[in-house]
Coordinates of N, CA and C in Angstrom, one line a residue:
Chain A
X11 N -1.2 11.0 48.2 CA -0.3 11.0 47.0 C 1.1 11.3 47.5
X12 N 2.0 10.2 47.1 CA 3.5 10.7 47.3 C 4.3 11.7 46.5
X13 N 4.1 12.6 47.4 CA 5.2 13.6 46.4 C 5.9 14.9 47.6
X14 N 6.7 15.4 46.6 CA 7.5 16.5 47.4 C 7.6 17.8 46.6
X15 N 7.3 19.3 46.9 CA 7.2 19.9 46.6 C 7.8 21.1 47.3
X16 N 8.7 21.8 46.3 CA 9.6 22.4 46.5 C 9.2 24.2 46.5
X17 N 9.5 25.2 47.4 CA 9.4 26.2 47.0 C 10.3 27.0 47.7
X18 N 10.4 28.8 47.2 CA 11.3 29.8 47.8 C 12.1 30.3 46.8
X19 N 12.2 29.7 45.3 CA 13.0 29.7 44.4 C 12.7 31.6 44.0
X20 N 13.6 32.5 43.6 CA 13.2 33.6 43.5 C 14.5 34.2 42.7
X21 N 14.3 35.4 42.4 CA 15.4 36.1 42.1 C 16.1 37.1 43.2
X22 N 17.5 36.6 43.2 CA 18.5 37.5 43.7 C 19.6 37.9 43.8
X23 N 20.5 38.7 44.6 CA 21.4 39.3 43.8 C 22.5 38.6 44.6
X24 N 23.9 39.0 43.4 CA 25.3 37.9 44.2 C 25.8 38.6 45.6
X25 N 25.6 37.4 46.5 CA 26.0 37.8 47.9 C 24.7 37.8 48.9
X26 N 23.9 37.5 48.3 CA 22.2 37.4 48.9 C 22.2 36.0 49.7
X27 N 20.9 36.0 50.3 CA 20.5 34.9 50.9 C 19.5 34.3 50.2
X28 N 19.0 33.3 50.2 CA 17.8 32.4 50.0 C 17.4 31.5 51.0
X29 N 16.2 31.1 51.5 CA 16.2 29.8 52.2 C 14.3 28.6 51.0
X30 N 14.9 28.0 50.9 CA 14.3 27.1 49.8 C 13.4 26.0 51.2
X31 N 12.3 25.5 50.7 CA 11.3 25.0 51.2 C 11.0 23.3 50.5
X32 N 11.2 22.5 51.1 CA 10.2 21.3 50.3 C 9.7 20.4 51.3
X33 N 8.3 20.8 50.9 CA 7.2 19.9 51.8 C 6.6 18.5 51.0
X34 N 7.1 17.1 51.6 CA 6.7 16.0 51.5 C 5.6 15.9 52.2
X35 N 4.9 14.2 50.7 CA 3.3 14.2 51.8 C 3.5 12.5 51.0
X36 N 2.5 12.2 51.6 CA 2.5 10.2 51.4 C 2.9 9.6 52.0
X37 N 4.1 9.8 52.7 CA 5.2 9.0 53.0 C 5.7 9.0 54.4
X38 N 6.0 8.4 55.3 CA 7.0 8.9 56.7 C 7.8 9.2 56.9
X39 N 8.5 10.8 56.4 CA 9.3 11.7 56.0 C 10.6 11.2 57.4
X40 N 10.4 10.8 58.3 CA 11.1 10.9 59.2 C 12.4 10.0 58.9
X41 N 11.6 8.5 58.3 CA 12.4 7.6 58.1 C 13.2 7.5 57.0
X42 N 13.3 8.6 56.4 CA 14.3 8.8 55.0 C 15.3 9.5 54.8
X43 N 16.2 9.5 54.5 CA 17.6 10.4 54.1 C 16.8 11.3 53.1
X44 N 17.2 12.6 53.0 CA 16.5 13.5 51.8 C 17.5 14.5 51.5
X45 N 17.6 14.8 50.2 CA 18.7 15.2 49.2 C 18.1 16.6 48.5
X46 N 18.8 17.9 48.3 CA 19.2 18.3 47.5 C 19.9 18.6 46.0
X47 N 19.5 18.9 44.9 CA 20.1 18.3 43.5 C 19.7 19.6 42.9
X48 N 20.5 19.9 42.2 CA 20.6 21.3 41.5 C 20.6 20.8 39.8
X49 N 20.5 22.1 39.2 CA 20.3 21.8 37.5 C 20.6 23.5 37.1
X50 N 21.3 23.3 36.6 CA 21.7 25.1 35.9 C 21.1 24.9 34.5
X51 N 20.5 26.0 33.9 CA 20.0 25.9 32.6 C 20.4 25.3 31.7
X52 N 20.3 24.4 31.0 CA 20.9 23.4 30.4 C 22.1 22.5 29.8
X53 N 22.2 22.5 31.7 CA 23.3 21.8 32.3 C 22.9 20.8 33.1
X54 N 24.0 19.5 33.2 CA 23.5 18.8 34.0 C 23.4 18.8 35.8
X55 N 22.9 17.5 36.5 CA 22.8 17.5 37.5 C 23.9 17.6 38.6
X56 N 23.8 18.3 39.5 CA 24.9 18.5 40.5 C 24.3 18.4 41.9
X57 N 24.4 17.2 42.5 CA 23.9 16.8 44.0 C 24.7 17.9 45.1
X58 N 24.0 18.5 45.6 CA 24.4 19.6 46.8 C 24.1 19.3 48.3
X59 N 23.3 18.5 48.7 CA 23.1 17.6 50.3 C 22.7 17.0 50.6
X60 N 22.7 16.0 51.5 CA 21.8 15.1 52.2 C 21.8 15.0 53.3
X61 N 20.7 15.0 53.9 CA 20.7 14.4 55.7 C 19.8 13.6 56.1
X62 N 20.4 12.9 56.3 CA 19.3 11.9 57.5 C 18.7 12.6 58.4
X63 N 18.3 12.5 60.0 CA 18.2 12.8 60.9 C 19.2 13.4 61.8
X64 N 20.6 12.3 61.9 CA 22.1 12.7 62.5 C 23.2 13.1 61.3
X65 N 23.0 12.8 60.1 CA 24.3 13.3 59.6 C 23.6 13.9 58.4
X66 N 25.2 14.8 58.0 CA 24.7 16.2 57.0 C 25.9 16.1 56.2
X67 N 26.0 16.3 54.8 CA 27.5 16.0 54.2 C 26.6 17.5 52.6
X68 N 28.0 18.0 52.2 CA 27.5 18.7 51.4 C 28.4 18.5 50.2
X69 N 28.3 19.4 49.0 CA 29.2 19.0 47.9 C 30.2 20.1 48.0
X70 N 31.1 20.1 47.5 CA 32.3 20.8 47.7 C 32.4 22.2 46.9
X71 N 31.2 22.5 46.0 CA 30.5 23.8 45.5 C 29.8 24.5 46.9
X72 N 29.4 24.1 47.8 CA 28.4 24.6 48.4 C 28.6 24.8 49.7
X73 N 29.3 24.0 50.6 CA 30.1 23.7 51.5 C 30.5 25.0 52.5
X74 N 30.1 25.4 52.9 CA 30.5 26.6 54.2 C 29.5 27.7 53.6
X75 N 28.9 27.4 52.9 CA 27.9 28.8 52.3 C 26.1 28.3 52.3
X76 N 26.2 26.8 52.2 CA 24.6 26.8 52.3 C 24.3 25.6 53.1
X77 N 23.0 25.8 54.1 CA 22.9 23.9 54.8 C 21.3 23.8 54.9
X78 N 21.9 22.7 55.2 CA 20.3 21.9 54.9 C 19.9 21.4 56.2
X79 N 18.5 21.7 56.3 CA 18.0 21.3 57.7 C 16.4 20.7 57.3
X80 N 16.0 19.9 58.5 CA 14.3 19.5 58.3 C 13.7 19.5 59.4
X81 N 11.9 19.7 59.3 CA 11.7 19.5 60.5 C 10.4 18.6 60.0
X82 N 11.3 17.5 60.8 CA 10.3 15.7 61.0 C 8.6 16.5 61.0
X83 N 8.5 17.1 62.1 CA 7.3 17.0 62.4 C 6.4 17.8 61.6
X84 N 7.1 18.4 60.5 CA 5.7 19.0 59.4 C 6.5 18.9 58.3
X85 N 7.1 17.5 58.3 CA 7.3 16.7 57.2 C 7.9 17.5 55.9
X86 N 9.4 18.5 56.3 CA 9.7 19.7 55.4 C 11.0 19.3 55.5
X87 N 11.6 19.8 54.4 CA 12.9 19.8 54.1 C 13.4 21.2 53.8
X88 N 14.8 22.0 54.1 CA 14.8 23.1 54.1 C 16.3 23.5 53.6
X89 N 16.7 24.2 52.4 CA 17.7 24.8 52.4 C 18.5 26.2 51.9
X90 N 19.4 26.7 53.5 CA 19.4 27.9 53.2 C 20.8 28.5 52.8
X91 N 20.9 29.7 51.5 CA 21.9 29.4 50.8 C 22.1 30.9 51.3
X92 N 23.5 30.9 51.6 CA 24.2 32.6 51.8 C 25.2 32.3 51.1
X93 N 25.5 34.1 51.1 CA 26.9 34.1 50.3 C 26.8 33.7 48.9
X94 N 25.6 34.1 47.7 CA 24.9 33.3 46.5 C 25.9 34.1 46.0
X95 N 26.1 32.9 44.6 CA 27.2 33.4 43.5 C 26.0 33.4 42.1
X96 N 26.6 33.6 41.1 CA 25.8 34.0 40.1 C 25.9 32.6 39.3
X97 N 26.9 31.4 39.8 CA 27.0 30.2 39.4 C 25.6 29.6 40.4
X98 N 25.5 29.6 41.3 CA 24.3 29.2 41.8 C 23.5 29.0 41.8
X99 N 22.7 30.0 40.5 CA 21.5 29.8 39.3 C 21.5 28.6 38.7
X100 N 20.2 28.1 39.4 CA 19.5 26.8 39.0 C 18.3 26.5 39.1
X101 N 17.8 25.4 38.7 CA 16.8 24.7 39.3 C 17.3 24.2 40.4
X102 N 16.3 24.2 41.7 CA 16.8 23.0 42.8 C 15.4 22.0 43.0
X103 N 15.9 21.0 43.0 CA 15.3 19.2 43.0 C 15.6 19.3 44.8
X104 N 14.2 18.5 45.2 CA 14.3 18.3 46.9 C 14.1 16.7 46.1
X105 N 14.5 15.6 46.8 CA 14.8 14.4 46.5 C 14.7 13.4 47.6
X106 N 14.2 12.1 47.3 CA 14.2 11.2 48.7 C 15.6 10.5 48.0
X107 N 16.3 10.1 49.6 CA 17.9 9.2 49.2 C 17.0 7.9 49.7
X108 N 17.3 6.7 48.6 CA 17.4 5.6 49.3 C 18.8 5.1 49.6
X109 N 19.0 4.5 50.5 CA 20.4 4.2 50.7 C 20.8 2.8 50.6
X110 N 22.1 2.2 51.3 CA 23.0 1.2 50.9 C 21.6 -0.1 51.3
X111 N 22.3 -1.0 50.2 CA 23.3 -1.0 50.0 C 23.3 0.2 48.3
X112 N 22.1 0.2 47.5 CA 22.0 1.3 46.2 C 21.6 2.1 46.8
X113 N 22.4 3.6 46.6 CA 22.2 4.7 47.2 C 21.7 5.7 45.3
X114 N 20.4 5.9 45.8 CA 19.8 6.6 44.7 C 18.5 7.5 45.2
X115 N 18.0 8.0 44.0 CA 17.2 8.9 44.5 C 15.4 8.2 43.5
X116 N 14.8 8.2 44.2 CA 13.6 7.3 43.9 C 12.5 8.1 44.0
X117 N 12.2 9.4 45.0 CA 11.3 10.3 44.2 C 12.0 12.0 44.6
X118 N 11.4 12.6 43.4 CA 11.7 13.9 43.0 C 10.6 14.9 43.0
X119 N 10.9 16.1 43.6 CA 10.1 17.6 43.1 C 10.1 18.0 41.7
X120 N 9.4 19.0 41.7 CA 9.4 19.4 40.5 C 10.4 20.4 40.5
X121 N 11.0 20.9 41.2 CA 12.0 22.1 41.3 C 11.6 23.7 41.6
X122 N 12.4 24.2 42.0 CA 12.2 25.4 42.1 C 13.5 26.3 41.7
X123 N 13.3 27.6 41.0 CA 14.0 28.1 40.2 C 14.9 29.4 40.9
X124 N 16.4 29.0 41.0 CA 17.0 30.5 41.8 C 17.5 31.1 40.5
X125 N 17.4 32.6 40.9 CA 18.4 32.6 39.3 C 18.8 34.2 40.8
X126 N 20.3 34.2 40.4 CA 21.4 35.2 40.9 C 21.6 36.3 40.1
X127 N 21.6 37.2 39.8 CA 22.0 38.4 39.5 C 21.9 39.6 39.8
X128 N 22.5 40.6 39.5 CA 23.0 41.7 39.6 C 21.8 42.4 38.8
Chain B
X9 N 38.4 11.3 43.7 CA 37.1 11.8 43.5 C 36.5 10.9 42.1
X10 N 35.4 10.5 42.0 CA 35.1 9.1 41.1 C 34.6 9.9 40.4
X11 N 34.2 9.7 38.6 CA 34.0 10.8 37.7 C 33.3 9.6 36.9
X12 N 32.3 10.0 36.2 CA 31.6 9.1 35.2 C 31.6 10.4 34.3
X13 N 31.6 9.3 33.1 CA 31.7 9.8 31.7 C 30.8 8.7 30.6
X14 N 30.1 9.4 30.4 CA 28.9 9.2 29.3 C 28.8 9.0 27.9
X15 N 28.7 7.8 27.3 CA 28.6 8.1 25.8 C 27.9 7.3 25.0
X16 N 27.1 7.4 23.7 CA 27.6 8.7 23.3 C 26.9 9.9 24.0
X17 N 27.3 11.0 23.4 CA 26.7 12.6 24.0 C 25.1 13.0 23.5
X18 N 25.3 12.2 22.5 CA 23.6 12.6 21.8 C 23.2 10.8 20.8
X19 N 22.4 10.6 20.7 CA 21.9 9.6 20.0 C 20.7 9.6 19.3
X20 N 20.7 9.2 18.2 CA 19.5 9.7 17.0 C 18.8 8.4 16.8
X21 N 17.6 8.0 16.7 CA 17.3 6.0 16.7 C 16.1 6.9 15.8
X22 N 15.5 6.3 15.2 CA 13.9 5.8 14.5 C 13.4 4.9 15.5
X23 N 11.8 5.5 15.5 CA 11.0 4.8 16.5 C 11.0 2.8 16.2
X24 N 11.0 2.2 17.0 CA 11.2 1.1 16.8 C 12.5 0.1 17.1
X25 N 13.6 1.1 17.0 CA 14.9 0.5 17.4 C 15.3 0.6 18.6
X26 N 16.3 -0.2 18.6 CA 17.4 0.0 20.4 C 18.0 1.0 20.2
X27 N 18.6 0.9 21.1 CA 19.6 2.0 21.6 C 20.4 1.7 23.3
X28 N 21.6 2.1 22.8 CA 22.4 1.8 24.2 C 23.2 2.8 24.7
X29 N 22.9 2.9 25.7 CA 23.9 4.2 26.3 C 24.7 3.7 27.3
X30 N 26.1 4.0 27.2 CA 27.5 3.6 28.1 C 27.1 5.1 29.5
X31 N 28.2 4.3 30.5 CA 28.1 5.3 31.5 C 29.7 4.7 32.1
X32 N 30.3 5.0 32.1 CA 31.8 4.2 32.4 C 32.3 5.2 34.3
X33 N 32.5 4.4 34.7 CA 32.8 5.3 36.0 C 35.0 5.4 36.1
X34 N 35.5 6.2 36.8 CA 37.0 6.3 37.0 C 37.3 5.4 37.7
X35 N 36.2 4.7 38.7 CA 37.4 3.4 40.1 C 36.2 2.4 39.3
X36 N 36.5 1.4 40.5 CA 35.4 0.2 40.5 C 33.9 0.8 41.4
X37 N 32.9 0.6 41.2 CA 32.1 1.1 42.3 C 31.2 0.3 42.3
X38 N 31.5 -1.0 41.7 CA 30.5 -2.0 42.1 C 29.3 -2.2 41.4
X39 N 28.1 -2.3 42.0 CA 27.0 -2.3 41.3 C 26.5 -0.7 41.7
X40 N 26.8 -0.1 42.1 CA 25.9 1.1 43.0 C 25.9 2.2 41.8
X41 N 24.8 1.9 41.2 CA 25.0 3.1 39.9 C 23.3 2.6 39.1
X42 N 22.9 4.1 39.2 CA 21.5 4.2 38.9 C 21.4 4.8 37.6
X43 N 20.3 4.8 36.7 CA 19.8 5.5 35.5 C 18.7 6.8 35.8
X44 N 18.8 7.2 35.5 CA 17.6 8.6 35.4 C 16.9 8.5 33.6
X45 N 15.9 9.2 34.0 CA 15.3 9.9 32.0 C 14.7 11.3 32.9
X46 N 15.2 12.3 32.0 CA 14.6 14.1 32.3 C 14.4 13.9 31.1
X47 N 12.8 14.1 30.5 CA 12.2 14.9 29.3 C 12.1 16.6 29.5
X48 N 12.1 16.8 28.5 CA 12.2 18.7 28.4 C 11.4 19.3 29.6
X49 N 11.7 19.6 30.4 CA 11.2 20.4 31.4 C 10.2 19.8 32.5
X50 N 11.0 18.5 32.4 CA 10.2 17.8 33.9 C 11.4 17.3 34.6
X51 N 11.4 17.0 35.8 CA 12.0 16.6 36.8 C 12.7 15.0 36.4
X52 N 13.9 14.7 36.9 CA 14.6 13.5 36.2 C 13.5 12.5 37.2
X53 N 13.6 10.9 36.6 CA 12.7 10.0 36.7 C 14.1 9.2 36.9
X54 N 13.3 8.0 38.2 CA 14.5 7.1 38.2 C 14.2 6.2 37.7
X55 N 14.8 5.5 37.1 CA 14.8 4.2 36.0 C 15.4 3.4 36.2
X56 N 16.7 3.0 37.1 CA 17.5 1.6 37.2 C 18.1 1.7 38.2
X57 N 18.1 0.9 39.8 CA 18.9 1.3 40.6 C 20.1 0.0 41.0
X58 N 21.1 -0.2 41.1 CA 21.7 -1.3 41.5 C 22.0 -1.8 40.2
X59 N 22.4 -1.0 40.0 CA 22.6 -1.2 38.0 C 21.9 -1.8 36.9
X60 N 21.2 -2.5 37.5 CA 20.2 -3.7 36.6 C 19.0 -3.5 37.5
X61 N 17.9 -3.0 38.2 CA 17.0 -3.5 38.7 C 16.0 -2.4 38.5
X62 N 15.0 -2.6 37.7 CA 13.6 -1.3 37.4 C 13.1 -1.0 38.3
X63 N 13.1 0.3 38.8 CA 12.2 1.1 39.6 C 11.3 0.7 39.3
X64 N 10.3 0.9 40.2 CA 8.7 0.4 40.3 C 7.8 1.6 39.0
X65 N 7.0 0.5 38.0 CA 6.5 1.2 37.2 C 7.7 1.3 35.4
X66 N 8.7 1.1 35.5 CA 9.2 1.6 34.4 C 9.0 0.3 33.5
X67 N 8.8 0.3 32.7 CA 8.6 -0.4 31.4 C 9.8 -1.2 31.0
X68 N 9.3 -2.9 30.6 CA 10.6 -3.5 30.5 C 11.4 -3.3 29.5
X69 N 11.1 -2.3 28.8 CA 12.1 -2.3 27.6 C 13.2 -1.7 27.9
X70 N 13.2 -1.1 28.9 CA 14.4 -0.4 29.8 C 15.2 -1.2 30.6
X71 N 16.4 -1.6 30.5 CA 17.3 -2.8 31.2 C 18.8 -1.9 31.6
X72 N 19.2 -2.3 32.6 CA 20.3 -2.2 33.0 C 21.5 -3.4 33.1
X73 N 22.6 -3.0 33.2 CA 23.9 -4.3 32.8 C 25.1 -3.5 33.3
X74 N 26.0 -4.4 33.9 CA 27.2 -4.1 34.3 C 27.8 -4.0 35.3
X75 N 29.2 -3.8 36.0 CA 29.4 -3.4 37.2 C 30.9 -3.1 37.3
X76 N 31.3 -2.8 38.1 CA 32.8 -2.2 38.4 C 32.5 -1.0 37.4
X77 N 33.2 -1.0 36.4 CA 33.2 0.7 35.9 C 32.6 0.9 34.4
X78 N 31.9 -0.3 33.9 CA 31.4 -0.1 33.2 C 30.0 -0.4 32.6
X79 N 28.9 0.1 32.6 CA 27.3 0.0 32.8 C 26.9 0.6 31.5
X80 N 26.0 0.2 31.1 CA 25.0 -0.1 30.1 C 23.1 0.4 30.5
X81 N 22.7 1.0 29.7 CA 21.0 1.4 29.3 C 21.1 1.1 28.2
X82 N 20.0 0.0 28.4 CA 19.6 -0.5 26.7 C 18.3 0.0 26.7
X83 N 18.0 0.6 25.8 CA 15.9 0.7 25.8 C 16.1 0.2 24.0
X84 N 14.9 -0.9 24.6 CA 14.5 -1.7 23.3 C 13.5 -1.4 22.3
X85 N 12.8 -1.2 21.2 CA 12.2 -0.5 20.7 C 10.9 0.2 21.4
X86 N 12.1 1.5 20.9 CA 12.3 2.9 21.0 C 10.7 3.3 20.9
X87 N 10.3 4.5 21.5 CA 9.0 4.7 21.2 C 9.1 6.3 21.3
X88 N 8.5 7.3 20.8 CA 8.6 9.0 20.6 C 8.4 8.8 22.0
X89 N 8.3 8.8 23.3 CA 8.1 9.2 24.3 C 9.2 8.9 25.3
X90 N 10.3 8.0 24.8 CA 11.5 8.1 25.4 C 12.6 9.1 24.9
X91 N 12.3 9.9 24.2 CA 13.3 11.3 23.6 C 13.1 11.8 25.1
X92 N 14.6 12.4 25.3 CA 15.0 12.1 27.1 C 16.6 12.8 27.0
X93 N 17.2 13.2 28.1 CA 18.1 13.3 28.1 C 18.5 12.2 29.4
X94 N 19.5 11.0 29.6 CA 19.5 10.1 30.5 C 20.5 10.3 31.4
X95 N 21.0 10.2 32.4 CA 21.8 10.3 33.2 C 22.5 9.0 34.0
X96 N 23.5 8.9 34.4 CA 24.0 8.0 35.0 C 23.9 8.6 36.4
X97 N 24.2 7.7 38.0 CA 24.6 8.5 39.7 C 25.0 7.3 39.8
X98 N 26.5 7.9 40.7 CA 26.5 7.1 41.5 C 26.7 7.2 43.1
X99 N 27.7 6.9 44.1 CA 27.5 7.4 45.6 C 28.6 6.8 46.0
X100 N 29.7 7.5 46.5 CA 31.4 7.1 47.1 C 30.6 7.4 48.1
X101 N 30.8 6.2 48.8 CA 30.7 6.0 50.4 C 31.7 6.8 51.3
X102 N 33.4 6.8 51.0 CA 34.0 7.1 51.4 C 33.9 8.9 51.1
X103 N 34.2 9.5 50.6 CA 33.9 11.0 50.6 C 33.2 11.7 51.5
X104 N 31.3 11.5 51.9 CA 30.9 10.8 51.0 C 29.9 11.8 50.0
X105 N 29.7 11.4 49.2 CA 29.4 12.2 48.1 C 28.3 11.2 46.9
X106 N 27.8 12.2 46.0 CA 26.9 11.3 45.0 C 27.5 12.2 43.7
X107 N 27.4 11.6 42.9 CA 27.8 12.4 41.3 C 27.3 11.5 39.9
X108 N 26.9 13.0 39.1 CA 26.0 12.0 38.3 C 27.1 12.3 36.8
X109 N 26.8 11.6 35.6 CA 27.5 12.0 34.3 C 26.6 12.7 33.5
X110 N 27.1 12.9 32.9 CA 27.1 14.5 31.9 C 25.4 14.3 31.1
X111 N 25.2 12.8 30.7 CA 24.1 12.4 30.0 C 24.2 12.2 28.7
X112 N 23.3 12.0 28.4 CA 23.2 11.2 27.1 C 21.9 12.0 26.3
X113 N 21.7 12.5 25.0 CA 20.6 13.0 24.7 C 20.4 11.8 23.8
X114 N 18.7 11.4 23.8 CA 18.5 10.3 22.8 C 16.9 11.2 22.3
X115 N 17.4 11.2 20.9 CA 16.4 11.8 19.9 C 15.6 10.7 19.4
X116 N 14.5 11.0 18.8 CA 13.5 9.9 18.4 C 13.6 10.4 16.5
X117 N 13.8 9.8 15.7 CA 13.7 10.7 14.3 C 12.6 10.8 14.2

């Protein structure tokens, strides 16, 4: 079954660390760009990373405080957030990128939930 | 920095009718602009990639139209199971970056 499932989502406090988990299955995890996507309680979507294999680009909320890494061979995607703000608090979506020449996102987790506080 | 803006913000239809939701973007971006549907507490679904073209599985009543900066979701009669909040994405190459708009709520009466 193709799917990706996300976990690590927890509660913690501002200035904390988290590192978030999503394990793909179905599919040849290797040959895909895979994305990060956040959701604040009923707010919309806010894309936070992608990486291929060689490149890594992040959104400009997130950017020197959280990165994203994978490892091909147990087919996982990984990201770890420091320095957490109490804006942080979301759902996070692990995501497959299809790319150019339409660069979209074609399957989704179900999410996992950070919530920040004090 | 390219910005899409969505409207309208909420939409009210009786089962049976259309409905069209705008997604207008700030530059030209071509065709590269996708649809989503998130129902109440599930994970967004992709629905139109390349502005016009259905993800595998979505139902033809769902169509995409447009390009440069202004794009179109039409869903043709409406059925209770498309009450959704919808989303527009798109992806600046040059940044590079992906950004989605605010959405669209479409209510079923």
């Amino acid at each position: 079954q193709v799917q990706l499932v996300e976990s690590g989502g927890t509660l913690v406090k501002p200035g904390g660390s988290l590192r978030l988990s999503c394990v793909a299955s179905g599919f040849t995890f290797g040959d895909y760009f895979m994305s990060w996507i956040r959701q604040a309680p009923g707010k919309g979507l806010e894309w936070v990373s992608y990486t291929s294999t060689r490149t890594i680009y992040y959104g400009d909320s997130v950017r020197g405080r959280f990165t994203i890494s994978r490892d091909n061979a147990k087919n996982s995607l990984f990201l770890q957030m420091n320095s957490l703000r109490v804006e942080d608090s979301a759902i996070y979506y692990c995501a497959r990128v299809r790319t150019a020449p339409n660069w979209y996102f074609d399957l989704w987790g179900r999410g996992t939930l950070v919530a920040v506080s004090s | 920095e390219i910005v899409l803006t969505q409207y309208p913000a909420t939409l009210s239809v009786s089962p049976g009718e259309g409905a069209t939701l705008s997604c207008r973007a700030s530059e030209d971006i071509g065709s590269v602009l996708a649809w989503y549907q998130q129902k109440l507490g599930q994970a967004p679904r992709l629905l139109i990639y390349g502005a016009s073209t259905r993800a595998t599985g979505i139902p033809a009543r769902f169509s995409g139209s447009g390009s440069g900066t202004e794009f179109t979701l039409t869903i043709s009669t409406l059925q209770s199971e498309d009450s959704a909040v919808y989303f527009c994405q798109q992806y600046d190459p040059w940044s590079p970056k992906f950004t989605f708009g605010p959405g669209t709520k479409v209510d079923i009466k």
